[in-house]
Every structure is written in structure tokens, then in C-alpha cells.
Amino acid sequence: MASSSNAHDIARAAKLAFEQSQLIPSQERIKALHATRDELETLKDEVLAANREDIKAAQIEVEAGRMSESLLNRLDLGKGDKWDSMLQGVLDVAGLPDPTGNVSYASELDDGLELYRVSCPIGVLLVIFEARPEVVVNIASLAVKSGNAAILKGGKESNQTTRVLSKAIAAGLSKTSIPSTYVQTIQTRAEVSSLLELDEYIDLVIPRGSNSLVKSIQNSTRIPVMGHADGLCNVYLDETADVDKAVRIVVDAKTDYPSACNAAETLILHQSLVSTVWPRVAQALLAAKVNLLCDPPSLDVLRALVDGTQNSSTSGTISSDFQNLVQGSTETDYTTEHLSLTISVKTLPSLQAAIEWINSHSSHHTDTIVTENEEAISAFVRGVDSAGTFVNASTRFADGFRYGFGTEVGISTGRIHARGPVGLEGLVIYKYMLRSKGKAGHIVSEFGTGKKQYKHKPITATQVPF
Amino acid sequence: MASSSNAHDIARAAKLAFEQSQLIPSQERIKALHATRDELETLKDEVLAANREDIKAAQIEVEAGRMSESLLNRLDLGKGDKWDSMLQGVLDVAGLPDPTGNVSYASELDDGLELYRVSCPIGVLLVIFEARPEVVVNIASLAVKSGNAAILKGGKESNQTTRVLSKAIAAGLSKTSIPSTYVQTIQTRAEVSSLLELDEYIDLVIPRGSNSLVKSIQNSTRIPVMGHADGLCNVYLDETADVDKAVRIVVDAKTDYPSACNAAETLILHQSLVSTVWPRVAQALLAAKVNLLCDPPSLDVLRALVDGTQNSSTSGTISSDFQNLVQGSTETDYTTEHLSLTISVKTLPSLQAAIEWINSHSSHHTDTIVTENEEAISAFVRGVDSAGTFVNASTRFADGFRYGFGTEVGISTGRIHARGPVGLEGLVIYKYMLRSKGKAGHIVSEFGTGKKQYKHKPITATQVPF
């Protein structure tokens, strides 16, 4: 009960801070980001001391086998240029174009009656993420820049660090007229559970973490949730695929960063390539130590290849790679996000079959075709129902920075509001402002059959003129 | 269990129909709408016969006191020009601009690497609505035009009518290459419950009905829900309000169509107007037979007015209006959607207080200020956190047709994806198409420090060139 009433106070304070901030010019939000960066620099020693405490506690967990080494590594804020790039990130976000106050539709409904659709923040965001403490600063920057209030919950492993980071953010905000409750952090799961019930105060939940985290949140709230469930990306080698492109793209999509959600998990082969392009691709993947989970046609070809080269000088390596890295696939391999140097391989008879396979097996994140055929390009990019449909390019390009958004909130596999990499634009919505300049104001009962008619004359405007 | 497996088949068929439709040119969707209109005309007698059956059954319910007369009236498809305007509506939607295939962002990421953000349908819509059978045809038209598959559930009172209407829609679709399962109708609540669990097939739920219907759906699904909960609209008369504008706008907002969600439910008075503008507004409202639920300051003024005019010739009328129509308000009156000739009245000391009051009491639908002050205008339209913030105009303008969208799916009080009146644009999202024209395709590992840099050069395009 204590956490529930605490959560209520936090949520109400966030909503109030959001509402109060609507009359504060957006320049003030930029000022807040610069002040936050300076406060972080001032508190650097305190942050890093807290971070060392978190790391020490995590090391005990790792030694006891309760935490992975990679999670421990992600905790460390003092490593390399992590600190400096976190601070630079705040300034980068400050420098991005203002996503609010932009007019996307304007129309004169009648003489002196002007309608403007204007971008504005969504309201209060609840962001839940795991491990990496610098995400607190990233997300706070995005929230402030886009004019949203935010409540942030990091992983419990980084509680000490995020506590001090939050202090710096609040100190930065206090240098401006933006309420310091504009960005708040919470520490417990119980508070999250309570907040998920408060749809009168919280407008959007953004979970950044595992598939199970996202699903469990979606199941326990009526607040909209923006996030991505899985990254089951496919590379399809079409009948006319260029073999060199195929090799480069498959290897990059699989090996450039295997644990990323935009890494490829399944390779689909047009059956006509199975004994031509596929062996070349397979050799390149094996050379990169990628495990191949093959369906019978693709497996048979590799087996024949190994058998046929047993007398050549390289046969030893190929045989041992084949022995160690190649095996038959099962049905579940095609719906598994490997997130490692493993790829499932499927042979299909046609482009149409590949599109259908992707639509029923992928997570609608990003899928790519390798082809030289214009008709195949047109069919693939339209027929594949994913946030990203690519041609002769690696799935790894699906990323907010690479797309040119400066930074990203995450990648959405949802199908409303925002899809694919989500930049600042995904954190705004719009409102309609309608102004009458008529001498008697404007009323609806004067319009209709035999009365005034609506003009709907477009107005050219990028900003609201009042 | 029967309905659950049936629901699964329906949902899967809808998703498949959606996916298949992605390669069908949008011209075919327009053809489907014209064919549907013609099939409706052909089946007119059958539809109206079924409609008479529904009406007959409803009359029994009305006589038994289990159904309201107004619900019965809304059932009748043969009344006035309802049939013709339903058919015209199909052609109107067919003639609207195509909301799909439009490029909203295009960028050259590198030489020969082009990114396009292209509008596309959302997927499968589940639309649940009450009573009026013509809504089946309206929504089916919007779904087909925007390229979404749809599953429709009407009120059980109109089951016979919607069955025949669905037959006409399926017949219209069958004249094209669009699958006939593109638009399906279901009849039972059990099917709705089962469908709400199928988030792998259903992408968006649109409930059109009571607040309790919307909330109950939001609570029982992880599929996104687009709808409006309440229409608690406010009219605020600011310090500088022009009395004639005030009278016209308040009367229009309250009485033009009291049962609409964009009708005003609360009138907020700047305290400086309570003995000047307010009596004039009150007299106009009383003349229109509007019940006034007044807070003490606004009530006192009216009481004094009645007392002071007891000797005038009109005193009888005013006194009797006052006796019959004016009473003191309670707290809950300010969060009640009256939907009738009743308005709550609140006196507040300042614009700032009015903005805060609206933010904490309105349903964030549409609120309007009556003022002659530029600063007040600027503060109100930004400070009030509603889908529509109006100046010297009736709240009744919040409507898709009046905004110039041709038609509307509904009015959203949600805060993501679409807000306010939702036209065809609210039924589309986008996907990112990325095409490499490079000789070797494009891979991510070639970019980075000391390697290639992203260009992010804007491309001018409204359509995808492949």
C-alpha cells in the first residue's frame, strides 16, 4: 500500500509538471538539457563512486552465478569513452530540431475560422528498461526535448548509479522554470505495478527489454504500450540474387552485431540457388564461425559438398566446420531469436512463398531481399508486412541513427503511432487549435443545407500564428 | 469453444486477406467500393425486409420496456433519405484521396542507398459498434479505402440487417481481386471476447459506443484500442469575453445537438463576468430550456436577478424558469457527461485557474475559450491539454466532416496515433523501404569511425520510385 500511494503521488506530480510545462517556451527545455549536462559533469565523481558500488554488488551476483558477465559489463559507466559520449548525447539531443509546435494540417473552414493541427507532446511517459544506467540520461534527454514528463525505472542492478544520475537531472531542471518533478525515477517493481493502473496520469508506457517484459506489461495495463517484442529478421536470396551481394549482406546481417534486434535470424533461399549461391554463402558463414541450422535441401547440398571435397587439400577444415557448425533444423528454429552466431536456413520454391513465409514467421521488424529483378523488388517491399522492407541491404541498417533521426527511443514492432526506429517524432502527437476571427464568433448551427457551407481552403503555415 | 475456434478462423482469414491485398493496386479498392454500392442497390429489397424483421423484434423489446425508443428509431434503414445517403457515402469514401503509398520521409543514407517512409494500412481492424446498421457499410468503406481488412460486430438489435448488408459487401468484393474475407461480420459477444485475445491477427480494436464498452475492451486485450471514452467539453468565458459571442457560442455548444460527444457539458465563468455576462448567457440558456447546475456564485446572481425583477412584467416567466431549470451543483456534476439539455456552471478566479480546472476535469476532447485577449488565446490553446482547443468557436466544430476529412472513423481521446476526429489518415501507419543500388549492395560494417559516414541527404519524393 505504501508503494501504491507513493506511485499515485509520483504519477500525479508528473502529470501536473507536464501540464505546467505547456506554457513554458521550448527554448527552456534546451536550456534544461545543457544544465543537466553541466550538473552531470559536476557530479561525475559521485556518479562513478555509486557506479562502483553497483558493480561491486553485481560482481558478487556474477560469482554466485546469479548474473551474467555481459550484464555486469553493461553496468560500467567508467569504461572507455562511455561517460563522455553520454554527456555528448545530451547535447546532441538538445541540438535536434524541435518536434513540437509544427503544423501538419491547416485549413480555413469558413471566412475567419482557422484550423491548425499542431504537434505537441504526448504527456507522461513511463519508461522501464534493464541494466545500462546511461539509458536514464538518454531517455530523460529525449523526454525533455520532446516536452514529455517522464517516470523512469532502471534495472535494480544499477539502482545506486541511477539515483545519483537522477539527482543531476533534477538539479539541471531546477536551473530552469521546468518543474523538477518533470523527470522522476522509481526503484521498485511494486511501484511499476501501481503505475500501470494509473491511466488517468500515465499516457504511454515504453518498455525496453526482453520480449517477456513487454508482453507482461501489455497484459497488465490499459495504458498504450510502445515497444518491440522480437527481432526475427529474415534475409531472402531471390532467384536473381547476385552471389557477391548475397555473401556480403548475409554475413553482415548475421555477424556485424549478433545480439542486436536487427540482426538476421533466418536465411531464406530460392530453391534455384541451393546448389549455386548457397554453398558460397555457407562457406562465408562457416568462415565467420556461424552455426547453420539447415532444412533438408540446404543441408544435403552442404553434405554433398563436404563428401565431394574429401580428397582436396582444404577438406579437413571444411569437414570440421561442417561437423561442428552445421546441423538439421527443427520447426521452432524458425521462430527463435538466436541473438548469437546461429542462423536458420529455409529453402522455398518462389518469391511468393518467401513473402508468405516471412509474413507468418517474422516478427515484422525488418526483412531484406537480395535480387536483381525489379518486379521482385516491387512485390517484396509491398508484400512483406514489416516495419522495414529492404532491398540488397543488410537488416542492420534498421536503426534510428542510421535512418537519420539523430537518436532513437527504440524500435517499434507495433502497428500504430510509430513503426520501426522511433525518434523524437514518436514521442509527440498533435492537437487541433481552432480560432474564430469572426465578429460574432463561430457556431455550428449556422452551417448546413440552405445555410453556410464549409470552405475547407488550405492554409499554408508551419507554425501557429497565435 | 465453438465460437473460439470460429473466431480463430475468422481472424486468420482476415490477416491472410490483408496480406494478400498488399500486392493489389489501390485502384482495385476503389472498384470494390463502386461494386459494393451496386450490390447494395441490387439487394435493397432484401436488406429492407431484414431491417423490418429487426424493427419488429425491437418493437417487442420497446413495448416490454427493455429497449429505448431512440434505439429503435436508429435501427430504421428505410427512413427518409437514409438508404440513399448510405449509398452515396460509399461513393464519397471511394473518391477521397488515397491515404496509402504516400512518402512522408525520404533520405539518401549513402550513395545509392535510399530510404523511404511510406504510408500503408495497419492490418486487421476489429470494429465494435452499437445499433445503427448503416455503420457496417460506413466502416467497411473506410477499411477498404484505407487498405485494411476488417471484422465488424454490430449491435444484436440489427443482426438481420447487417447479415444482408455483409452479403452485399462480400458480393462487391468478389467482383474484384480482393479476397471476399477482407471484410467479415460477426454476430456474438463470445466471438468478440475470443478475437480480443488474438493479437497475432488483430492489429487495432475500434469500439464505437459507450464509455463502459470502451473501458471494458481496454481492460481485456493487449491489442491497441482507439476510441473515445467521454466527451466532457467545456466552454470558458474569459475576463474579456464579448457578451454576444458568449451567448451564441454557449447556446450552440449546449443545444445544437445535446447528445453528441462534442456538446458542452460545463460552462466556466471568469468571476468578473458573474454579474455582467453570465445573466445574459443564463437567460439565453433558460430560453432554450437548458437546466443550469450552478455553483454558489453563479446561483446567487440568478437568484438576485429573479428577486430583483419580481415586479417587472416578465417576472413570472423568469421566476418559473428559475424554479424549474436552475439548481445548485454538486461535485460530480462537473465530471458528468449530461448528453441532454443540462449544463454545469463553475465560477473561477482566473484564466490560469480555468486551464487547471479543465485539465483536471475535462475528458481532453474539446474545450473552447471566449475571449478578446491575445495572451489569453495563446495560453489557453497551449495550456489546455485536449485534442481540440478552440477560440471563440463552438465545441461542436470538433468533427471529421467539419475539419475537412470527408468522413470520420470516430473521435479519439487517446493520446497516441491519432487524436480528435479521425479520418482515413488514422487508419494508416507507415513502413520503411530501403533500397541499395550500389554495385555490391550495402552493409553496415562498412560504416563507422575511420570508415564510411552516413550522408542523410533529403530526397524529394511523394511516391516510392520502385
PDB file of N, CA, C and O in Angstrom, chain B residues 197-226:
ATOM      1  N   GLU B 197      -8.366 -11.758 -27.829  1.00  0.00           N
ATOM      2  CA  GLU B 197      -7.148 -12.456 -27.395  1.00  0.00           C
ATOM      3  C   GLU B 197      -6.166 -12.703 -28.531  1.00  0.00           C
ATOM      4  O   GLU B 197      -5.026 -13.074 -28.304  1.00  0.00           O
ATOM      5  N   LEU B 198      -6.605 -12.489 -29.767  1.00  0.00           N
ATOM      6  CA  LEU B 198      -5.794 -12.910 -30.916  1.00  0.00           C
ATOM      7  C   LEU B 198      -4.936 -11.765 -31.458  1.00  0.00           C
ATOM      8  O   LEU B 198      -5.122 -11.306 -32.577  1.00  0.00           O
ATOM      9  N   ASP B 199      -3.991 -11.317 -30.641  1.00  0.00           N
ATOM     10  CA  ASP B 199      -3.177 -10.178 -31.070  1.00  0.00           C
ATOM     11  C   ASP B 199      -2.198 -10.530 -32.183  1.00  0.00           C
ATOM     12  O   ASP B 199      -1.583  -9.636 -32.761  1.00  0.00           O
ATOM     13  N   GLU B 200      -2.048 -11.803 -32.496  1.00  0.00           N
ATOM     14  CA  GLU B 200      -1.197 -12.119 -33.652  1.00  0.00           C
ATOM     15  C   GLU B 200      -1.922 -11.849 -34.970  1.00  0.00           C
ATOM     16  O   GLU B 200      -1.288 -11.747 -36.017  1.00  0.00           O
ATOM     17  N   TYR B 201      -3.247 -11.738 -34.915  1.00  0.00           N
ATOM     18  CA  TYR B 201      -4.013 -11.494 -36.138  1.00  0.00           C
ATOM     19  C   TYR B 201      -4.681 -10.118 -36.170  1.00  0.00           C
ATOM     20  O   TYR B 201      -4.826  -9.518 -37.228  1.00  0.00           O
ATOM     21  N   ILE B 202      -5.136  -9.650 -35.020  1.00  0.00           N
ATOM     22  CA  ILE B 202      -5.878  -8.389 -34.972  1.00  0.00           C
ATOM     23  C   ILE B 202      -4.921  -7.273 -34.554  1.00  0.00           C
ATOM     24  O   ILE B 202      -4.205  -7.409 -33.571  1.00  0.00           O
ATOM     25  N   ASP B 203      -4.925  -6.174 -35.284  1.00  0.00           N
ATOM     26  CA  ASP B 203      -3.940  -5.113 -35.032  1.00  0.00           C
ATOM     27  C   ASP B 203      -4.506  -3.898 -34.317  1.00  0.00           C
ATOM     28  O   ASP B 203      -3.771  -3.160 -33.679  1.00  0.00           O
ATOM     29  N   LEU B 204      -5.794  -3.659 -34.448  1.00  0.00           N
ATOM     30  CA  LEU B 204      -6.382  -2.480 -33.813  1.00  0.00           C
ATOM     31  C   LEU B 204      -7.863  -2.740 -33.548  1.00  0.00           C
ATOM     32  O   LEU B 204      -8.570  -3.249 -34.408  1.00  0.00           O
ATOM     33  N   VAL B 205      -8.299  -2.379 -32.354  1.00  0.00           N
ATOM     34  CA  VAL B 205      -9.710  -2.502 -31.994  1.00  0.00           C
ATOM     35  C   VAL B 205     -10.306  -1.104 -31.940  1.00  0.00           C
ATOM     36  O   VAL B 205      -9.730  -0.203 -31.327  1.00  0.00           O
ATOM     37  N   ILE B 206     -11.417  -0.908 -32.630  1.00  0.00           N
ATOM     38  CA  ILE B 206     -12.095   0.395 -32.604  1.00  0.00           C
ATOM     39  C   ILE B 206     -13.498   0.195 -32.059  1.00  0.00           C
ATOM     40  O   ILE B 206     -14.390  -0.253 -32.776  1.00  0.00           O
ATOM     41  N   PRO B 207     -13.718   0.495 -30.782  1.00  0.00           N
ATOM     42  CA  PRO B 207     -15.068   0.411 -30.233  1.00  0.00           C
ATOM     43  C   PRO B 207     -15.774   1.742 -30.442  1.00  0.00           C
ATOM     44  O   PRO B 207     -15.203   2.793 -30.204  1.00  0.00           O
ATOM     45  N   ARG B 208     -16.968   1.689 -30.954  1.00  0.00           N
ATOM     46  CA  ARG B 208     -17.774   2.909 -31.077  1.00  0.00           C
ATOM     47  C   ARG B 208     -19.002   2.702 -30.231  1.00  0.00           C
ATOM     48  O   ARG B 208     -19.933   2.014 -30.633  1.00  0.00           O
ATOM     49  N   GLY B 209     -18.983   3.282 -29.036  1.00  0.00           N
ATOM     50  CA  GLY B 209     -20.137   3.089 -28.180  1.00  0.00           C
ATOM     51  C   GLY B 209     -19.923   3.754 -26.853  1.00  0.00           C
ATOM     52  O   GLY B 209     -19.198   4.742 -26.760  1.00  0.00           O
ATOM     53  N   SER B 210     -20.515   3.197 -25.832  1.00  0.00           N
ATOM     54  CA  SER B 210     -20.499   3.829 -24.519  1.00  0.00           C
ATOM     55  C   SER B 210     -19.107   3.771 -23.914  1.00  0.00           C
ATOM     56  O   SER B 210     -18.257   2.956 -24.284  1.00  0.00           O
ATOM     57  N   ASN B 211     -18.902   4.671 -22.962  1.00  0.00           N
ATOM     58  CA  ASN B 211     -17.691   4.705 -22.170  1.00  0.00           C
ATOM     59  C   ASN B 211     -17.396   3.342 -21.543  1.00  0.00           C
ATOM     60  O   ASN B 211     -16.258   2.868 -21.553  1.00  0.00           O
ATOM     61  N   SER B 212     -18.435   2.673 -21.036  1.00  0.00           N
ATOM     62  CA  SER B 212     -18.210   1.394 -20.362  1.00  0.00           C
ATOM     63  C   SER B 212     -17.773   0.331 -21.367  1.00  0.00           C
ATOM     64  O   SER B 212     -16.938  -0.521 -21.059  1.00  0.00           O
ATOM     65  N   LEU B 213     -18.311   0.389 -22.586  1.00  0.00           N
ATOM     66  CA  LEU B 213     -17.874  -0.550 -23.632  1.00  0.00           C
ATOM     67  C   LEU B 213     -16.376  -0.370 -23.897  1.00  0.00           C
ATOM     68  O   LEU B 213     -15.610  -1.335 -23.930  1.00  0.00           O
ATOM     69  N   VAL B 214     -15.951   0.885 -24.063  1.00  0.00           N
ATOM     70  CA  VAL B 214     -14.549   1.171 -24.381  1.00  0.00           C
ATOM     71  C   VAL B 214     -13.626   0.703 -23.255  1.00  0.00           C
ATOM     72  O   VAL B 214     -12.648  -0.003 -23.483  1.00  0.00           O
ATOM     73  N   LYS B 215     -13.974   1.071 -22.021  1.00  0.00           N
ATOM     74  CA  LYS B 215     -13.131   0.692 -20.879  1.00  0.00           C
ATOM     75  C   LYS B 215     -13.049  -0.832 -20.749  1.00  0.00           C
ATOM     76  O   LYS B 215     -11.994  -1.384 -20.459  1.00  0.00           O
ATOM     77  N   SER B 216     -14.179  -1.492 -20.927  1.00  0.00           N
ATOM     78  CA  SER B 216     -14.171  -2.938 -20.719  1.00  0.00           C
ATOM     79  C   SER B 216     -13.317  -3.609 -21.794  1.00  0.00           C
ATOM     80  O   SER B 216     -12.618  -4.587 -21.523  1.00  0.00           O
ATOM     81  N   ILE B 217     -13.318  -3.077 -22.990  1.00  0.00           N
ATOM     82  CA  ILE B 217     -12.465  -3.641 -24.042  1.00  0.00           C
ATOM     83  C   ILE B 217     -10.987  -3.364 -23.737  1.00  0.00           C
ATOM     84  O   ILE B 217     -10.142  -4.247 -23.860  1.00  0.00           O
ATOM     85  N   GLN B 218     -10.691  -2.123 -23.299  1.00  0.00           N
ATOM     86  CA  GLN B 218      -9.297  -1.796 -22.967  1.00  0.00           C
ATOM     87  C   GLN B 218      -8.749  -2.710 -21.875  1.00  0.00           C
ATOM     88  O   GLN B 218      -7.571  -3.032 -21.848  1.00  0.00           O
ATOM     89  N   ASN B 219      -9.644  -3.119 -20.975  1.00  0.00           N
ATOM     90  CA  ASN B 219      -9.206  -3.950 -19.857  1.00  0.00           C
ATOM     91  C   ASN B 219      -9.007  -5.403 -20.231  1.00  0.00           C
ATOM     92  O   ASN B 219      -8.451  -6.172 -19.457  1.00  0.00           O
ATOM     93  N   SER B 220      -9.512  -5.805 -21.404  1.00  0.00           N
ATOM     94  CA  SER B 220      -9.492  -7.234 -21.680  1.00  0.00           C
ATOM     95  C   SER B 220      -8.689  -7.600 -22.921  1.00  0.00           C
ATOM     96  O   SER B 220      -8.889  -8.676 -23.468  1.00  0.00           O
ATOM     97  N   THR B 221      -7.788  -6.722 -23.339  1.00  0.00           N
ATOM     98  CA  THR B 221      -6.989  -7.071 -24.521  1.00  0.00           C
ATOM     99  C   THR B 221      -5.643  -6.378 -24.484  1.00  0.00           C
ATOM    100  O   THR B 221      -5.509  -5.324 -23.866  1.00  0.00           O
ATOM    101  N   ARG B 222      -4.644  -6.992 -25.122  1.00  0.00           N
ATOM    102  CA  ARG B 222      -3.386  -6.266 -25.273  1.00  0.00           C
ATOM    103  C   ARG B 222      -3.265  -5.685 -26.678  1.00  0.00           C
ATOM    104  O   ARG B 222      -2.251  -5.081 -27.029  1.00  0.00           O
ATOM    105  N   ILE B 223      -4.303  -5.849 -27.474  1.00  0.00           N
ATOM    106  CA  ILE B 223      -4.355  -5.202 -28.788  1.00  0.00           C
ATOM    107  C   ILE B 223      -4.626  -3.712 -28.551  1.00  0.00           C
ATOM    108  O   ILE B 223      -5.439  -3.358 -27.696  1.00  0.00           O
ATOM    109  N   PRO B 224      -3.960  -2.812 -29.297  1.00  0.00           N
ATOM    110  CA  PRO B 224      -4.252  -1.385 -29.117  1.00  0.00           C
ATOM    111  C   PRO B 224      -5.724  -1.074 -29.404  1.00  0.00           C
ATOM    112  O   PRO B 224      -6.336  -1.680 -30.282  1.00  0.00           O
ATOM    113  N   VAL B 225      -6.261  -0.146 -28.616  1.00  0.00           N
ATOM    114  CA  VAL B 225      -7.663   0.254 -28.735  1.00  0.00           C
ATOM    115  C   VAL B 225      -7.713   1.735 -29.096  1.00  0.00           C
ATOM    116  O   VAL B 225      -7.050   2.551 -28.456  1.00  0.00           O
ATOM    117  N   MET B 226      -8.463   2.084 -30.134  1.00  0.00           N
ATOM    118  CA  MET B 226      -8.620   3.502 -30.465  1.00  0.00           C
ATOM    119  C   MET B 226     -10.077   3.875 -30.286  1.00  0.00           C
ATOM    120  O   MET B 226     -10.958   3.295 -30.917  1.00  0.00           O
TER     121      MET B 226
END
